[in-house]
């Protein structure tokens, strides 16, 4: 049995955003700079309500050790870093010095730069440099869609029992129902794969472009 959610009209979405924790000046300026400087790539940035959700979730879980795959200009990493428990650390993986250069400036402005380590290079390779033990409390995957299964396979064995992996863009603007390109097909296949993964329990949320949360057993 399922109950169909409300259709999220532009007006209802605006109401939803207005009735959550409001973005501060740093978040607003980061979002605005990204849209102005990188208009063709700006949709790679997480939505404002998604950033608030990441901070809320990180605080709720008491996260001390976190990983992000796909940093772009830094809004999601800023949100996660702000939610870390005292002494917490976030390790970010990205391939672009240009995009993450913006992120570094805003991490410094927000006073969270000492909580974040940035590693530049293909995450399929750099993730393998992480310790092999189960020590991570939280991970956020938001990078190239074809690479999701690789990042998943590297991260799950490193997550402690009860840890959470959040995966972005798992609805692909609805195109998972009828994939139109390689990224759509990759995400549709990935969604099926993690649903069948006995190492986790999974819930998919209709936040922004779809966020899947997986609790590691």
Short mmCIF file of C-alpha atoms in Angstrom, two decimals:
data_model
loop_
_atom_site.label_atom_id
_atom_site.label_comp_id
_atom_site.label_asym_id
_atom_site.label_seq_id
_atom_site.Cartn_x
_atom_site.Cartn_y
_atom_site.Cartn_z
CA UNK A 1 0.00 0.00 0.00
CA UNK A 2 1.30 3.45 -0.86
CA UNK A 3 0.04 7.00 -0.56
CA UNK A 4 0.82 9.33 -3.43
CA UNK A 5 2.72 12.44 -2.26
CA UNK A 6 1.48 15.93 -2.95
CA UNK A 7 2.49 17.37 -6.34
CA UNK A 8 5.33 19.79 -5.59
CA UNK A 9 4.28 22.89 -7.50
CA UNK A 10 6.68 25.87 -7.65
CA UNK A 11 4.51 27.66 -5.09
CA UNK A 12 4.50 24.69 -2.71
CA UNK A 13 8.24 24.24 -3.15
CA UNK A 14 8.81 27.90 -2.26
CA UNK A 15 6.64 27.42 0.83
CA UNK A 16 8.63 24.31 1.79
CA UNK A 17 11.94 26.13 1.50
CA UNK A 18 10.61 29.15 3.42
CA UNK A 19 9.50 26.96 6.32
CA UNK A 20 12.83 25.21 6.86
CA UNK A 21 16.00 26.61 8.38
CA UNK A 22 16.88 29.65 6.30
CA UNK A 23 20.23 29.74 4.46
CA UNK A 24 22.63 32.25 5.94
CA UNK A 25 24.57 34.90 4.05
CA UNK A 26 27.46 32.54 3.23
CA UNK A 27 25.19 29.89 1.74
CA UNK A 28 23.23 32.46 -0.24
CA UNK A 29 26.37 34.05 -1.67
CA UNK A 30 27.91 30.69 -2.54
CA UNK A 31 24.76 29.66 -4.39
CA UNK A 32 24.59 33.01 -6.18
CA UNK A 33 28.25 32.96 -7.19
CA UNK A 34 27.91 29.44 -8.54
CA UNK A 35 24.87 30.36 -10.63
CA UNK A 36 26.55 33.51 -11.95
CA UNK A 37 30.00 32.08 -12.67
CA UNK A 38 29.00 28.60 -13.79
CA UNK A 39 25.50 28.82 -15.24
CA UNK A 40 25.88 25.67 -17.35
CA UNK A 41 27.01 23.62 -14.35
CA UNK A 42 24.99 25.28 -11.58
CA UNK A 43 22.48 22.43 -11.43
CA UNK A 44 25.29 20.29 -9.99
CA UNK A 45 24.88 22.28 -6.76
CA UNK A 46 22.58 20.81 -4.12
CA UNK A 47 19.27 22.57 -3.49
CA UNK A 48 18.96 24.91 -0.45
CA UNK A 49 16.60 22.54 1.37
CA UNK A 50 18.98 19.68 0.63
CA UNK A 51 21.89 21.56 2.21
CA UNK A 52 19.78 22.20 5.32
CA UNK A 53 18.84 18.51 5.37
CA UNK A 54 22.51 17.45 5.21
CA UNK A 55 23.43 19.63 8.19
CA UNK A 56 20.41 18.38 10.13
CA UNK A 57 21.15 14.74 9.33
CA UNK A 58 24.84 15.03 10.16
CA UNK A 59 24.03 16.58 13.53
CA UNK A 60 21.32 14.02 14.22
CA UNK A 61 23.74 11.15 13.59
CA UNK A 62 26.54 12.69 15.67
CA UNK A 63 28.92 12.29 12.74
CA UNK A 64 32.64 12.44 13.47
CA UNK A 65 34.09 10.85 10.33
CA UNK A 66 32.51 11.71 6.98
CA UNK A 67 33.32 11.41 3.29
CA UNK A 68 31.95 13.31 0.31
CA UNK A 69 32.41 12.14 -3.28
CA UNK A 70 31.81 15.08 -5.61
CA UNK A 71 32.35 18.49 -4.04
CA UNK A 72 31.83 20.98 -6.91
CA UNK A 73 31.78 24.52 -5.43
CA UNK A 74 31.29 23.31 -1.89
CA UNK A 75 27.70 23.81 -0.72
CA UNK A 76 27.11 20.20 0.33
CA UNK A 77 30.52 19.91 2.02
CA UNK A 78 29.91 23.19 3.85
CA UNK A 79 26.57 21.83 5.05
CA UNK A 80 28.07 18.54 6.23
CA UNK A 81 31.05 20.21 7.92
CA UNK A 82 28.75 22.51 9.88
CA UNK A 83 26.90 19.50 11.26
CA UNK A 84 29.94 17.51 12.41
CA UNK A 85 30.38 16.64 16.06
CA UNK A 86 33.25 18.31 17.93
CA UNK A 87 36.54 17.13 16.46
CA UNK A 88 34.79 15.73 13.40
CA UNK A 89 36.46 15.46 10.01
CA UNK A 90 35.18 15.49 6.44
CA UNK A 91 37.26 14.13 3.56
CA UNK A 92 36.18 15.44 0.15
CA UNK A 93 36.99 13.83 -3.19
CA UNK A 94 36.81 15.77 -6.46
CA UNK A 95 38.68 16.11 -9.74
CA UNK A 96 38.45 19.88 -10.27
CA UNK A 97 40.84 22.41 -8.79
CA UNK A 98 38.76 25.18 -10.39
CA UNK A 99 35.42 24.27 -8.79
CA UNK A 100 36.88 23.33 -5.43
CA UNK A 101 38.84 26.58 -5.37
CA UNK A 102 35.48 28.27 -4.88
CA UNK A 103 34.65 25.74 -2.17
CA UNK A 104 37.87 26.48 -0.29
CA UNK A 105 37.06 30.19 -0.11
CA UNK A 106 33.65 29.57 1.36
CA UNK A 107 34.91 26.92 3.80
CA UNK A 108 37.30 29.56 5.12
CA UNK A 109 34.59 32.20 5.34
CA UNK A 110 32.39 29.78 7.31
CA UNK A 111 35.27 28.81 9.61
CA UNK A 112 35.10 25.09 8.77
CA UNK A 113 38.27 24.78 6.69
CA UNK A 114 40.09 23.01 9.55
CA UNK A 115 37.47 20.23 9.50
CA UNK A 116 37.82 19.45 5.80
CA UNK A 117 40.49 17.61 3.82
CA UNK A 118 40.24 17.85 0.04
CA UNK A 119 41.76 15.17 -2.17
CA UNK A 120 42.00 15.90 -5.89
CA UNK A 121 41.95 13.01 -8.33
CA UNK A 122 39.63 10.32 -9.68
CA UNK A 123 37.64 9.07 -6.70
CA UNK A 124 37.73 5.52 -8.08
CA UNK A 125 41.43 5.63 -7.21
CA UNK A 126 41.66 8.03 -4.26
CA UNK A 127 38.91 6.32 -2.24
CA UNK A 128 41.10 3.24 -2.13
CA UNK A 129 43.61 5.21 -0.08
CA UNK A 130 41.20 5.41 2.88
CA UNK A 131 41.72 3.09 5.85
CA UNK A 132 40.20 -0.34 5.33
CA UNK A 133 38.49 -0.61 8.72
CA UNK A 134 34.84 0.25 9.37
CA UNK A 135 35.22 3.76 10.75
CA UNK A 136 33.06 6.14 8.69
CA UNK A 137 29.84 7.54 10.15
CA UNK A 138 28.47 9.24 7.06
CA UNK A 139 29.10 9.47 3.32
CA UNK A 140 27.54 11.60 0.60
CA UNK A 141 27.81 10.53 -3.05
CA UNK A 142 27.12 13.21 -5.67
CA UNK A 143 29.59 12.77 -8.51
CA UNK A 144 29.56 11.27 -12.02
CA UNK A 145 26.57 8.95 -12.16
CA UNK A 146 28.27 6.08 -14.01
CA UNK A 147 30.81 5.92 -11.18
CA UNK A 148 28.24 5.45 -8.39
CA UNK A 149 28.64 1.64 -8.15
CA UNK A 150 32.41 2.03 -7.82
CA UNK A 151 32.13 4.60 -5.04
CA UNK A 152 29.47 2.53 -3.30
CA UNK A 153 31.65 -0.59 -3.32
CA UNK A 154 34.60 1.33 -1.88
CA UNK A 155 32.56 3.02 0.84
CA UNK A 156 30.22 0.35 2.20
CA UNK A 157 33.02 -1.82 3.69
CA UNK A 158 34.41 1.29 5.40
CA UNK A 159 31.13 2.32 7.07
CA UNK A 160 30.64 1.37 10.71
CA UNK A 161 27.42 -0.49 11.65
CA UNK A 162 24.61 2.06 11.80
CA UNK A 163 26.38 4.54 9.53
CA UNK A 164 24.49 6.25 6.74
CA UNK A 165 25.29 6.77 3.07
CA UNK A 166 23.31 9.49 1.28
CA UNK A 167 23.19 9.31 -2.51
CA UNK A 168 22.05 12.25 -4.63
CA UNK A 169 20.15 12.41 -7.94
CA UNK A 170 18.56 8.98 -7.60
CA UNK A 171 15.36 10.07 -9.39
CA UNK A 172 17.01 11.86 -12.33
CA UNK A 173 14.09 14.26 -12.65
CA UNK A 174 11.80 11.27 -13.03
CA UNK A 175 13.76 9.74 -15.89
CA UNK A 176 14.59 6.58 -13.92
CA UNK A 177 11.17 5.43 -15.16
CA UNK A 178 12.21 5.88 -18.80
CA UNK A 179 15.98 6.48 -19.04
CA UNK A 180 17.03 8.77 -21.86
CA UNK A 181 20.83 8.73 -21.60
CA UNK A 182 23.77 6.87 -20.07
CA UNK A 183 23.52 8.67 -16.72
CA UNK A 184 19.80 7.86 -16.42
CA UNK A 185 20.45 4.20 -17.20
CA UNK A 186 23.35 4.09 -14.74
CA UNK A 187 21.23 5.49 -11.90
CA UNK A 188 18.27 3.22 -12.65
CA UNK A 189 20.59 0.20 -12.52
CA UNK A 190 22.32 1.52 -9.38
CA UNK A 191 18.98 1.97 -7.59
CA UNK A 192 18.13 -1.67 -8.27
CA UNK A 193 21.57 -2.84 -7.16
CA UNK A 194 21.55 -1.12 -3.79
CA UNK A 195 17.98 -2.17 -3.10
CA UNK A 196 19.21 -5.76 -3.39
CA UNK A 197 22.36 -5.14 -1.29
CA UNK A 198 21.95 -7.18 1.90
CA UNK A 199 24.53 -5.03 3.71
CA UNK A 200 22.16 -2.05 3.94
CA UNK A 201 18.58 -0.99 4.48
CA UNK A 202 17.42 1.69 2.06
CA UNK A 203 14.85 4.48 1.85
CA UNK A 204 14.46 6.82 -1.13
CA UNK A 205 13.22 10.35 -0.43
CA UNK A 206 11.74 12.81 -2.95
CA UNK A 207 14.05 15.62 -1.84
CA UNK A 208 15.32 17.78 -4.72
CA UNK A 209 16.27 15.28 -7.49
CA UNK A 210 15.90 12.27 -5.19
CA UNK A 211 18.06 11.35 -2.20
CA UNK A 212 18.55 7.74 -1.18
CA UNK A 213 19.58 7.02 2.40
CA UNK A 214 21.20 3.69 3.16
CA UNK A 215 21.82 2.53 6.74
CA UNK A 216 24.71 0.08 6.90
CA UNK A 217 24.03 -3.09 8.89
#
